[in-house]
Structures are given as C-alpha cells and as structure tokens.
Amino acid sequence: MKRRPQLVCVVGARPNFMKIAPIYTALERPGTIDPILVHTGQHYDEAMKDTFFRQLGIPEPDLDLEVGSGSHAVQTAQIMQRFEPVLEDAAPFAVLVVGDVNSTIACGLVAAKKQVPLIHVEAGLRSGDRTMPEEINRVLTDQLSALLFTTERAARDNLLREGIAEDKIHFVGNVMIDSLLGHLDQAFPPAETLARHGRKWPLNSNNNASDYAVLTLHRPSNVDDPEVLGRLLQTLTEISRRMPIIFPCHPRTDKMIERFGLDGLIAASGIISTPPLGYLEMLGLIRSARLVLTDSGGLQEETTALGVPCVTLRENTERPITITEGTNTLVGSDPDAIFTCVEDILNGGGKRGRIPARWDGKAAQRIVQVIEKKLL
Ligand code: UD1
C-alpha cells in the first residue's frame, strides 16, 4: 500500500496548542496527508501543556523532544539539535509551524537548512518592536517559509515589504478563532472554575456575576523588571477595589512576584490569583467578564472574537486589527492611561467591535486545501 505523504506539525508552548488543534482535525478529515505531531517540550507542566492537549482533543504527540526551560540560546539550540534527526527519520514533504515562540523558529531553521519546505501559520504579524523575542522569531520564520498563512490583511503588506513573494502568501483567517468557536459550548462556568480554586461565587457583594475583570501578565518587558511589575500591580490593586480581578498567573510571573516580594501587595488586594487555568476555564471566564487586562497576543484576538473589551498592557501590538475592528485598546504600563481606559469601559461599556474577515471557524480547512494544492 502506498504511504501517505507525511507532514511534521510542531508545537512547543501553550499558545501553539489552540492553533494546532483545528489544523490537526482538518488534516485528519480528508486523510490525504499523514500528520506527525512533534512537541518540543518548551512547555511541559500539566497546567501549561497536558490540560490543553486533553481539553482541545489533541492526540498524544508522536514525539516529545523534552527540551524544557532555558535561556533563549540554550532552548533554541536544544530544540534544533533534537529536531534534526526527526526530519532525517521522517523525510516529510513539509514542516508546519505556528505562531512565534522559540520552538517555531528553532524547527523552522532546521527545516529550511534541510531544504524541507516550511509552512508558517500566523505569518506576517509585526509589532515593529525588536526587543520582543517573538518579533525576531516572526521575522525570521517568515523569511524561511515556502507557504505563509495570514490572519489579517495587514500581515500581507508586512510580508511584501520584507520581500516575500506574493504567491506564497495566503489570507486564510485565524485558527485560534477556529478553536474558540469550536469549544465555546464546552466552556466551564466561572463559578465552577473559581470553586475549584476555593473561591466563592459571585465574587462581589452586589451579586452581579459578571462584575469582574480577568488579568493575564507574562511578557518579560512587564514582569522581569521589579519597578515595572510593581507599578503595574499597584495600579491593578487600585482597580481591584472597584471590581474583583481574576488573575491566572503564568509560572514566569509567579516566580518574579515571589522574587520581588510583591505577594503581599496581591494578598491585600481584590486581585484573586490562581494557578494557570485550562483552555475551557479561561474561555468561560473571559466570555462573561466586564473586561480583560492583558499583555498576551492571543487574548487580544479572543476578546475581539467574543466582543469583550480588552485593555492591552503593552506599548504596541502585532495584531492591529483587534484595535481597528475589534474591542482592543493599547494602554502600555502607564497608570493614568490604564485608569482612564478602565473607567471608560466601566462607564460606557467599551468598544463593541466587529468580527474581522475570515475569523469564521474555517481557517484550518482553508490551510489544508492550500497545502494539498501547492505542496502535494
Ligand atoms: C513563551 C513564549 C511566549 C508565549 C508564552 C506563553 C518564547 C520566546 N516565548 O514565553 O511568546 O507568549 O510562552 O506562555 O517562546 N515554566 C514552567 N512550566 C512550563 C513552562 C515554563 O514553570 O511548563 C516557567 C519556567 O520557569 C520558565 C518560564 O516559565 O523558565 C518561562 O518559560 P519560557 O517557555 O521560556 O517562556 P514563556 O515566558 O512561557
């Protein structure tokens, strides 16, 4: 029997999992391609990895490279070293990478040097900020790619400006939103999530169940500097006196809060800190929140898709459509800007936004169709 052509699909870190899940399903449906799932092991904890595989229905990886944490150089180098023999054994017709994490560029670089066509999902996003490790990963991965799938129209212009040939670029929509739409009906009610972490529900005395904000914070620029993190948490503490803030805390941030002695500040505030939450827990929390405060890329898109106001605690975004069409507002880390934006949302309801083009749950199907047409 003739072997089906093999496509190596790479995942490494939490935001990759919701992107690969719908692609995997879409690949399995027509069955013309044999997907091989490789997890680099960049994220490895139950809460950062296994919960997501389970909730998103991603099969056990065919291979786990088990690289774990490390500096950028160490992590990237180890992924490359362990990924190279995988390509030699599998001889796939292409390698597919998603997003902008270290696993994306590391595997992309190995594939390109082995002359295996590279497919990049979520190509062309640019913050213009090269102090962000992800920006370097994005620019370089796009340069190496044979097929580039974009989520918003501005991405194509960015790629053309960087000399990428137009016929490699395909505007397919957003696989992260495929996952969101496919799992909304399974999202966990906030009461259940909070109860599991020993919190009563509703959180506030006026009994309005939706009267809370969700906070996530993990960008090195926000959490690795004691002054910046201290100022942000001080500001958020003040906001939490008006409205409880649920704060699923990333392991990097958790470590920094402890190192800088900021735990006391949170304990004395209306910020309810929990360990990292699963995909279905987060979806349920965000959907019903009054607003979301975040420095995550994915949450800017998920809040736009859900019509929930998003206050982005960054100076720039690589996802401009969430501002021009969605519910997102950039405020940076300046306390006054954060207070003003939150106040506007609480008083006026915030931006309503509209759903961007092709964020319709069908991005993964389009991707598979293009791969079959262009690479098989
Ligand atoms: C990585 C991505 C970032 C993404 C984020 C989502 C890069 C350059 N950064 O950042 O784009 O938004 O993931 O979470 O790829 N840790 C654990 N358990 C884990 C994984 C990590 O405790 O399962 C801790 C370790 O202490 C580690 C730290 O988190 O040192 C940072 O992990 P790392 O993967 O290096 O970067 P993130 O900050 O998670």
GROMACS .gro file of C-alpha atoms and ligand atoms in nm:
model
  415
    1MET     CA    1   0.000   0.000   0.000
    2LYS     CA    2   0.131   0.347  -0.087
    3ARG     CA    3   0.233   0.555   0.214
    4ARG     CA    4   0.051   0.887   0.260
    5PRO     CA    5   0.279   1.193   0.240
    6GLN     CA    6   0.391   1.293   0.588
    7LEU     CA    7   0.364   1.642   0.731
    8VAL     CA    8   0.553   1.719   1.052
    9CYS     CA    9   0.347   1.956   1.270
   10VAL     CA   10   0.536   2.129   1.551
   11VAL     CA   11   0.406   2.256   1.885
   12GLY     CA   12   0.605   2.381   2.182
   13ALA     CA   13   0.437   2.635   2.405
   14ARG     CA   14   0.087   2.700   2.538
   15PRO     CA   15  -0.033   2.941   2.266
   16ASN     CA   16   0.062   2.683   1.999
   17PHE     CA   17  -0.184   2.424   2.124
   18MET     CA   18  -0.507   2.607   2.033
   19LYS     CA   19  -0.358   2.680   1.690
   20ILE     CA   20  -0.256   2.324   1.605
   21ALA     CA   21  -0.578   2.159   1.731
   22PRO     CA   22  -0.807   2.266   1.442
   23ILE     CA   23  -0.530   2.210   1.185
   24TYR     CA   24  -0.487   1.857   1.309
   25THR     CA   25  -0.859   1.788   1.284
   26ALA     CA   26  -0.872   1.939   0.935
   27LEU     CA   27  -0.574   1.727   0.824
   28GLU     CA   28  -0.727   1.405   0.952
   29ARG     CA   29  -1.063   1.460   0.780
   30PRO     CA   30  -0.969   1.423   0.411
   31GLY     CA   31  -0.692   1.181   0.513
   32THR     CA   32  -0.468   1.257   0.215
   33ILE     CA   33  -0.186   1.368   0.446
   34ASP     CA   34  -0.034   1.176   0.737
   35PRO     CA   35   0.036   1.428   1.017
   36ILE     CA   36   0.319   1.363   1.260
   37LEU     CA   37   0.291   1.567   1.578
   38VAL     CA   38   0.617   1.678   1.742
   39HIS     CA   39   0.610   1.853   2.080
   40THR     CA   40   0.939   2.026   2.158
   41GLY     CA   41   0.873   2.026   2.533
   42GLN     CA   42   0.919   2.405   2.567
   43HIS     CA   43   0.612   2.397   2.794
   44TYR     CA   44   0.580   2.078   2.996
   45ASP     CA   45   0.372   2.130   3.315
   46GLU     CA   46   0.031   1.968   3.348
   47ALA     CA   47  -0.124   2.317   3.363
   48MET     CA   48   0.077   2.457   3.069
   49LYS     CA   49   0.053   2.154   2.840
   50ASP     CA   50  -0.140   1.835   2.928
   51THR     CA   51  -0.463   2.013   3.023
   52PHE     CA   52  -0.461   2.182   2.682
   53PHE     CA   53  -0.398   1.860   2.490
   54ARG     CA   54  -0.687   1.695   2.675
   55GLN     CA   55  -0.935   1.982   2.650
   56LEU     CA   56  -0.857   2.054   2.285
   57GLY     CA   57  -0.861   1.687   2.184
   58ILE     CA   58  -0.504   1.694   2.051
   59PRO     CA   59  -0.363   1.340   2.025
   60GLU     CA   60  -0.054   1.240   2.221
   61PRO     CA   61   0.249   1.373   2.031
   62ASP     CA   62   0.427   1.117   1.816
   63LEU     CA   63   0.749   1.260   1.956
   64ASP     CA   64   0.833   1.470   2.261
   65LEU     CA   65   1.175   1.636   2.242
   66GLU     CA   66   1.157   1.724   2.614
   67VAL     CA   67   1.374   2.036   2.595
   68GLY     CA   68   1.221   2.216   2.895
   69SER     CA   69   1.311   2.570   3.005
   70GLY     CA   70   1.635   2.759   2.946
   71SER     CA   71   1.779   3.081   2.810
   72HIS     CA   72   1.673   3.170   2.456
   73ALA     CA   73   2.000   3.042   2.312
   74VAL     CA   74   2.001   2.717   2.510
   75GLN     CA   75   1.634   2.641   2.446
   76THR     CA   76   1.654   2.722   2.073
   77ALA     CA   77   1.977   2.527   2.027
   78GLN     CA   78   1.847   2.221   2.208
   79ILE     CA   79   1.529   2.214   2.004
   80MET     CA   80   1.733   2.237   1.684
   81GLN     CA   81   1.968   1.963   1.791
   82ARG     CA   82   1.686   1.726   1.883
   83PHE     CA   83   1.465   1.814   1.585
   84GLU     CA   84   1.725   1.749   1.314
   85PRO     CA   85   1.726   1.366   1.350
   86VAL     CA   86   1.345   1.369   1.349
   87LEU     CA   87   1.348   1.516   0.998
   88GLU     CA   88   1.613   1.269   0.886
   89ASP     CA   89   1.397   0.977   1.005
   90ALA     CA   90   1.059   1.100   0.886
   91ALA     CA   91   1.150   1.258   0.550
   92PRO     CA   92   0.825   1.463   0.543
   93PHE     CA   93   0.712   1.663   0.240
   94ALA     CA   94   0.693   1.974   0.465
   95VAL     CA   95   0.716   2.104   0.823
   96LEU     CA   96   0.434   2.315   0.964
   97VAL     CA   97   0.499   2.562   1.248
   98VAL     CA   98   0.257   2.801   1.419
   99GLY     CA   99   0.292   3.135   1.598
  100ASP     CA  100   0.611   3.299   1.718
  101VAL     CA  101   0.765   3.108   2.008
  102ASN     CA  102   1.121   2.973   2.027
  103SER     CA  103   1.001   2.631   1.907
  104THR     CA  104   0.866   2.797   1.589
  105ILE     CA  105   1.196   2.950   1.478
  106ALA     CA  106   1.411   2.659   1.601
  107CYS     CA  107   1.224   2.396   1.397
  108GLY     CA  108   1.182   2.639   1.107
  109LEU     CA  109   1.556   2.688   1.085
  110VAL     CA  110   1.626   2.314   1.087
  111ALA     CA  111   1.364   2.250   0.816
  112ALA     CA  112   1.494   2.530   0.591
  113LYS     CA  113   1.855   2.412   0.615
  114LYS     CA  114   1.746   2.059   0.530
  115GLN     CA  115   1.554   2.203   0.235
  116VAL     CA  116   1.222   2.075   0.364
  117PRO     CA  117   0.950   2.328   0.270
  118LEU     CA  118   0.839   2.526   0.575
  119ILE     CA  119   0.476   2.627   0.634
  120HIS     CA  120   0.412   2.914   0.876
  121VAL     CA  121   0.067   2.961   1.023
  122GLU     CA  122   0.006   3.312   1.163
  123ALA     CA  123   0.263   3.473   0.934
  124GLY     CA  124   0.327   3.844   0.880
  125LEU     CA  125   0.229   3.981   1.222
  126ARG     CA  126   0.465   4.263   1.323
  127SER     CA  127   0.482   4.473   1.639
  128GLY     CA  128   0.782   4.665   1.499
  129ASP     CA  129   0.947   4.607   1.837
  130ARG     CA  130   1.268   4.405   1.811
  131THR     CA  131   1.316   4.399   2.188
  132MET     CA  132   1.037   4.139   2.186
  133PRO     CA  133   1.184   3.790   2.136
  134GLU     CA  134   0.870   3.689   1.946
  135GLU     CA  135   0.923   3.966   1.688
  136ILE     CA  136   1.262   3.821   1.597
  137ASN     CA  137   1.106   3.474   1.573
  138ARG     CA  138   0.830   3.606   1.345
  139VAL     CA  139   1.052   3.795   1.101
  140LEU     CA  140   1.299   3.508   1.064
  141THR     CA  141   1.040   3.230   1.037
  142ASP     CA  142   0.862   3.419   0.760
  143GLN     CA  143   1.186   3.464   0.567
  144LEU     CA  144   1.240   3.087   0.576
  145SER     CA  145   0.887   2.983   0.478
  146ALA     CA  146   0.761   2.842   0.150
  147LEU     CA  147   0.393   2.891   0.241
  148LEU     CA  148   0.271   3.172   0.467
  149PHE     CA  149  -0.081   3.174   0.612
  150THR     CA  150  -0.208   3.506   0.745
  151THR     CA  151  -0.484   3.601   0.990
  152GLU     CA  152  -0.541   3.964   0.892
  153ARG     CA  153  -0.490   4.179   0.583
  154ALA     CA  154  -0.210   4.397   0.726
  155ALA     CA  155   0.009   4.088   0.754
  156ARG     CA  156   0.033   4.059   0.373
  157ASP     CA  157   0.163   4.417   0.343
  158ASN     CA  158   0.425   4.348   0.611
  159LEU     CA  159   0.544   4.041   0.422
  160LEU     CA  160   0.555   4.214   0.083
  161ARG     CA  161   0.758   4.497   0.240
  162GLU     CA  162   1.009   4.236   0.358
  163GLY     CA  163   1.046   4.094   0.007
  164ILE     CA  164   0.831   3.781   0.041
  165ALA     CA  165   0.684   3.668  -0.293
  166GLU     CA  166   0.312   3.734  -0.315
  167ASP     CA  167   0.223   3.384  -0.438
  168LYS     CA  168   0.349   3.231  -0.113
  169ILE     CA  169   0.103   3.433   0.098
  170HIS     CA  170  -0.250   3.310   0.171
  171PHE     CA  171  -0.504   3.501   0.378
  172VAL     CA  172  -0.696   3.218   0.543
  173GLY     CA  173  -0.824   3.364   0.872
  174ASN     CA  174  -0.746   3.271   1.229
  175VAL     CA  175  -0.701   2.914   1.353
  176MET     CA  176  -0.710   3.034   1.714
  177ILE     CA  177  -1.066   3.151   1.647
  178ASP     CA  178  -1.147   2.811   1.489
  179SER     CA  179  -1.061   2.662   1.829
  180LEU     CA  180  -1.258   2.925   2.019
  181LEU     CA  181  -1.575   2.878   1.813
  182GLY     CA  182  -1.541   2.501   1.830
  183HIS     CA  183  -1.516   2.493   2.211
  184LEU     CA  184  -1.741   2.775   2.332
  185ASP     CA  185  -2.027   2.540   2.417
  186GLN     CA  186  -1.792   2.336   2.638
  187ALA     CA  187  -1.650   2.640   2.826
  188PHE     CA  188  -1.664   2.597   3.204
  189PRO     CA  189  -1.890   2.828   3.405
  190PRO     CA  190  -1.682   3.079   3.608
  191ALA     CA  191  -1.849   2.963   3.933
  192GLU     CA  192  -1.717   2.611   3.879
  193THR     CA  193  -1.364   2.732   3.797
  194LEU     CA  194  -1.349   2.962   4.099
  195ALA     CA  195  -1.493   2.695   4.331
  196ARG     CA  196  -1.217   2.459   4.223
  197HIS     CA  197  -0.971   2.720   4.349
  198GLY     CA  198  -1.151   2.766   4.679
  199ARG     CA  199  -1.331   3.092   4.591
  200LYS     CA  200  -1.697   3.166   4.647
  201TRP     CA  201  -1.918   3.295   4.368
  202PRO     CA  202  -2.032   3.564   4.295
  203LEU     CA  203  -1.712   3.744   4.388
  204ASN     CA  204  -1.862   4.078   4.482
  205SER     CA  205  -2.127   4.185   4.730
  206ASN     CA  206  -2.371   4.332   4.474
  207ASN     CA  207  -2.431   3.981   4.340
  208ASN     CA  208  -2.367   4.071   3.978
  209ALA     CA  209  -2.195   3.759   3.848
  210SER     CA  210  -2.039   3.939   3.550
  211ASP     CA  211  -1.886   4.214   3.755
  212TYR     CA  212  -1.526   4.108   3.736
  213ALA     CA  213  -1.219   4.157   3.523
  214VAL     CA  214  -0.966   3.898   3.404
  215LEU     CA  215  -0.594   3.975   3.411
  216THR     CA  216  -0.301   3.796   3.246
  217LEU     CA  217   0.057   3.914   3.256
  218HIS     CA  218   0.367   3.734   3.137
  219ARG     CA  219   0.568   3.943   2.886
  220PRO     CA  220   0.929   3.978   3.002
  221SER     CA  221   0.902   4.357   2.945
  222ASN     CA  222   0.622   4.372   3.205
  223VAL     CA  223   0.723   4.109   3.457
  224ASP     CA  224   1.103   4.080   3.461
  225ASP     CA  225   1.170   4.433   3.594
  226PRO     CA  226   1.075   4.490   3.960
  227GLU     CA  227   0.985   4.856   3.902
  228VAL     CA  228   0.758   4.791   3.604
  229LEU     CA  229   0.589   4.489   3.763
  230GLY     CA  230   0.549   4.671   4.098
  231ARG     CA  231   0.391   4.975   3.931
  232LEU     CA  232   0.155   4.760   3.725
  233LEU     CA  233   0.042   4.555   4.025
  234GLN     CA  234  -0.005   4.872   4.232
  235THR     CA  235  -0.230   5.014   3.959
  236LEU     CA  236  -0.424   4.688   3.927
  237THR     CA  237  -0.463   4.670   4.304
  238GLU     CA  238  -0.637   5.006   4.295
  239ILE     CA  239  -0.865   4.893   4.012
  240SER     CA  240  -0.947   4.578   4.209
  241ARG     CA  241  -1.103   4.794   4.482
  242ARG     CA  242  -1.376   4.879   4.229
  243MET     CA  243  -1.410   4.536   4.079
  244PRO     CA  244  -1.256   4.196   4.158
  245ILE     CA  245  -0.980   4.091   3.918
  246ILE     CA  246  -0.923   3.722   3.849
  247PHE     CA  247  -0.555   3.666   3.775
  248PRO     CA  248  -0.448   3.324   3.641
  249CYS     CA  249  -0.078   3.362   3.700
  250HIS     CA  250   0.184   3.241   3.449
  251PRO     CA  251   0.478   3.050   3.608
  252ARG     CA  252   0.727   3.318   3.490
  253THR     CA  253   0.520   3.590   3.659
  254ASP     CA  254   0.466   3.382   3.971
  255LYS     CA  255   0.842   3.343   4.007
  256MET     CA  256   0.901   3.718   3.963
  257ILE     CA  257   0.628   3.819   4.210
  258GLU     CA  258   0.792   3.600   4.471
  259ARG     CA  259   1.145   3.716   4.385
  260PHE     CA  260   1.048   4.086   4.407
  261GLY     CA  261   0.845   4.035   4.728
  262LEU     CA  262   0.519   4.152   4.570
  263ASP     CA  263   0.297   3.869   4.705
  264GLY     CA  264   0.183   4.083   4.998
  265LEU     CA  265   0.052   4.351   4.762
  266ILE     CA  266  -0.171   4.098   4.585
  267ALA     CA  267  -0.285   3.927   4.905
  268ALA     CA  268  -0.412   4.259   5.042
  269SER     CA  269  -0.600   4.349   4.722
  270GLY     CA  270  -0.909   4.240   4.533
  271ILE     CA  271  -0.689   4.050   4.289
  272ILE     CA  272  -0.772   3.680   4.301
  273SER     CA  273  -0.463   3.494   4.190
  274THR     CA  274  -0.496   3.135   4.064
  275PRO     CA  275  -0.254   2.892   3.901
  276PRO     CA  276  -0.256   2.889   3.517
  277LEU     CA  277  -0.601   2.778   3.401
  278GLY     CA  278  -0.701   2.537   3.127
  279TYR     CA  279  -0.842   2.643   2.791
  280LEU     CA  280  -1.207   2.576   2.878
  281GLU     CA  281  -1.175   2.751   3.217
  282MET     CA  282  -1.022   3.061   3.052
  283LEU     CA  283  -1.282   3.066   2.777
  284GLY     CA  284  -1.563   3.060   3.033
  285LEU     CA  285  -1.405   3.335   3.241
  286ILE     CA  286  -1.332   3.569   2.951
  287ARG     CA  287  -1.670   3.526   2.787
  288SER     CA  288  -1.855   3.663   3.091
  289ALA     CA  289  -1.602   3.925   3.206
  290ARG     CA  290  -1.669   4.300   3.201
  291LEU     CA  291  -1.319   4.348   3.064
  292VAL     CA  292  -0.986   4.176   3.018
  293LEU     CA  293  -0.647   4.330   3.106
  294THR     CA  294  -0.361   4.153   2.934
  295ASP     CA  295  -0.024   4.156   2.763
  296SER     CA  296  -0.095   3.832   2.573
  297GLY     CA  297  -0.123   3.825   2.194
  298GLY     CA  298  -0.387   3.553   2.184
  299LEU     CA  299  -0.620   3.717   2.433
  300GLN     CA  300  -0.633   4.034   2.223
  301GLU     CA  301  -0.781   3.821   1.944
  302GLU     CA  302  -1.004   3.605   2.163
  303THR     CA  303  -1.165   3.909   2.328
  304THR     CA  304  -1.229   4.062   1.985
  305ALA     CA  305  -1.398   3.739   1.875
  306LEU     CA  306  -1.610   3.736   2.193
  307GLY     CA  307  -1.693   4.110   2.188
  308VAL     CA  308  -1.537   4.164   2.532
  309PRO     CA  309  -1.341   4.490   2.589
  310CYS     CA  310  -0.965   4.431   2.610
  311VAL     CA  311  -0.713   4.665   2.775
  312THR     CA  312  -0.369   4.574   2.644
  313LEU     CA  313  -0.085   4.647   2.884
  314ARG     CA  314   0.172   4.695   2.608
  315GLU     CA  315   0.307   4.985   2.401
  316ASN     CA  316   0.247   4.809   2.069
  317THR     CA  317   0.064   4.517   1.913
  318GLU     CA  318   0.138   4.286   1.622
  319ARG     CA  319  -0.239   4.235   1.586
  320PRO     CA  320  -0.364   4.579   1.473
  321ILE     CA  321  -0.700   4.451   1.354
  322THR     CA  322  -0.801   4.394   1.717
  323ILE     CA  323  -0.777   4.773   1.756
  324THR     CA  324  -0.916   4.894   1.422
  325GLU     CA  325  -1.204   4.644   1.409
  326GLY     CA  326  -1.210   4.470   1.744
  327THR     CA  327  -1.251   4.552   2.112
  328ASN     CA  328  -0.886   4.618   2.195
  329THR     CA  329  -0.725   4.937   2.332
  330LEU     CA  330  -0.348   4.973   2.380
  331VAL     CA  331  -0.256   5.147   2.705
  332GLY     CA  332   0.100   5.040   2.790
  333SER     CA  333   0.202   5.037   3.155
  334ASP     CA  334   0.129   5.399   3.247
  335PRO     CA  335  -0.109   5.405   3.548
  336ASP     CA  336  -0.311   5.706   3.428
  337ALA     CA  337  -0.368   5.554   3.085
  338ILE     CA  338  -0.481   5.226   3.246
  339PHE     CA  339  -0.719   5.400   3.492
  340THR     CA  340  -0.873   5.616   3.218
  341CYS     CA  341  -0.932   5.323   2.985
  342VAL     CA  342  -1.082   5.102   3.256
  343GLU     CA  343  -1.302   5.391   3.374
  344ASP     CA  344  -1.429   5.448   3.017
  345ILE     CA  345  -1.518   5.080   2.983
  346LEU     CA  346  -1.695   5.066   3.320
  347ASN     CA  347  -1.893   5.381   3.242
  348GLY     CA  348  -1.964   5.331   2.873
  349GLY     CA  349  -1.935   4.957   2.812
  350GLY     CA  350  -1.619   4.984   2.598
  351LYS     CA  351  -1.561   4.914   2.231
  352ARG     CA  352  -1.812   4.676   2.079
  353GLY     CA  353  -1.610   4.592   1.770
  354ARG     CA  354  -1.694   4.356   1.487
  355ILE     CA  355  -1.563   4.017   1.385
  356PRO     CA  356  -1.269   4.051   1.140
  357ALA     CA  357  -1.290   3.893   0.794
  358ARG     CA  358  -1.240   3.514   0.784
  359TRP     CA  359  -1.244   3.472   1.162
  360ASP     CA  360  -1.524   3.229   1.093
  361GLY     CA  361  -1.405   2.892   1.220
  362LYS     CA  362  -1.289   2.773   0.878
  363ALA     CA  363  -0.924   2.883   0.869
  364ALA     CA  364  -0.781   2.533   0.922
  365GLN     CA  365  -0.989   2.390   0.636
  366ARG     CA  366  -0.856   2.663   0.404
  367ILE     CA  367  -0.499   2.589   0.516
  368VAL     CA  368  -0.529   2.219   0.435
  369GLN     CA  369  -0.680   2.295   0.093
  370VAL     CA  370  -0.389   2.526   0.005
  371ILE     CA  371  -0.129   2.275   0.130
  372GLU     CA  372  -0.284   1.997  -0.081
  373LYS     CA  373  -0.293   2.219  -0.388
  374LYS     CA  374   0.053   2.375  -0.355
  375LEU     CA  375   0.272   2.107  -0.199
  376LEU     CA  376   0.130   1.763  -0.291
  377UD1     C1  377   0.668   3.159   2.596
  377UD1     C2  378   0.680   3.232   2.461
  377UD1     C3  379   0.580   3.346   2.456
  377UD1     C4  380   0.440   3.298   2.488
  377UD1     C5  381   0.442   3.226   2.622
  377UD1     C6  382   0.306   3.172   2.659
  377UD1     C7  383   0.906   3.240   2.362
  377UD1     C8  384   1.021   3.327   2.334
  377UD1     N1  385   0.813   3.291   2.445
  377UD1     O1  386   0.706   3.251   2.697
  377UD1     O2  387   0.580   3.402   2.326
  377UD1     O3  388   0.353   3.409   2.492
  377UD1     O4  389   0.534   3.117   2.613
  377UD1     O5  390   0.309   3.111   2.783
  377UD1     O6  391   0.898   3.132   2.309
  377UD1     N2  392   0.767   2.740   3.300
  377UD1     C9  393   0.708   2.649   3.384
  377UD1     N3  394   0.637   2.545   3.330
  377UD1    C10  395   0.625   2.529   3.196
  377UD1    C11  396   0.686   2.621   3.111
  377UD1    C12  397   0.757   2.726   3.164
  377UD1     O7  398   0.715   2.661   3.506
  377UD1     O8  399   0.558   2.431   3.153
  377UD1    C13  400   0.840   2.854   3.359
  377UD1    C14  401   0.988   2.829   3.368
  377UD1     O9  402   1.033   2.884   3.487
  377UD1    C15  403   1.045   2.908   3.253
  377UD1    C16  404   0.947   3.024   3.243
  377UD1    O10  405   0.820   2.969   3.280
  377UD1    O11  406   1.175   2.948   3.274
  377UD1    C17  407   0.938   3.084   3.106
  377UD1    O12  408   0.906   2.983   3.008
  377UD1     P1  409   0.952   3.003   2.854
  377UD1    O13  410   0.895   2.895   2.768
  377UD1    O14  411   1.098   3.025   2.847
  377UD1    O15  412   0.888   3.141   2.814
  377UD1     P2  413   0.741   3.199   2.843
  377UD1    O16  414   0.757   3.319   2.928
  377UD1    O17  415   0.647   3.093   2.886
   0.00000   0.00000   0.00000
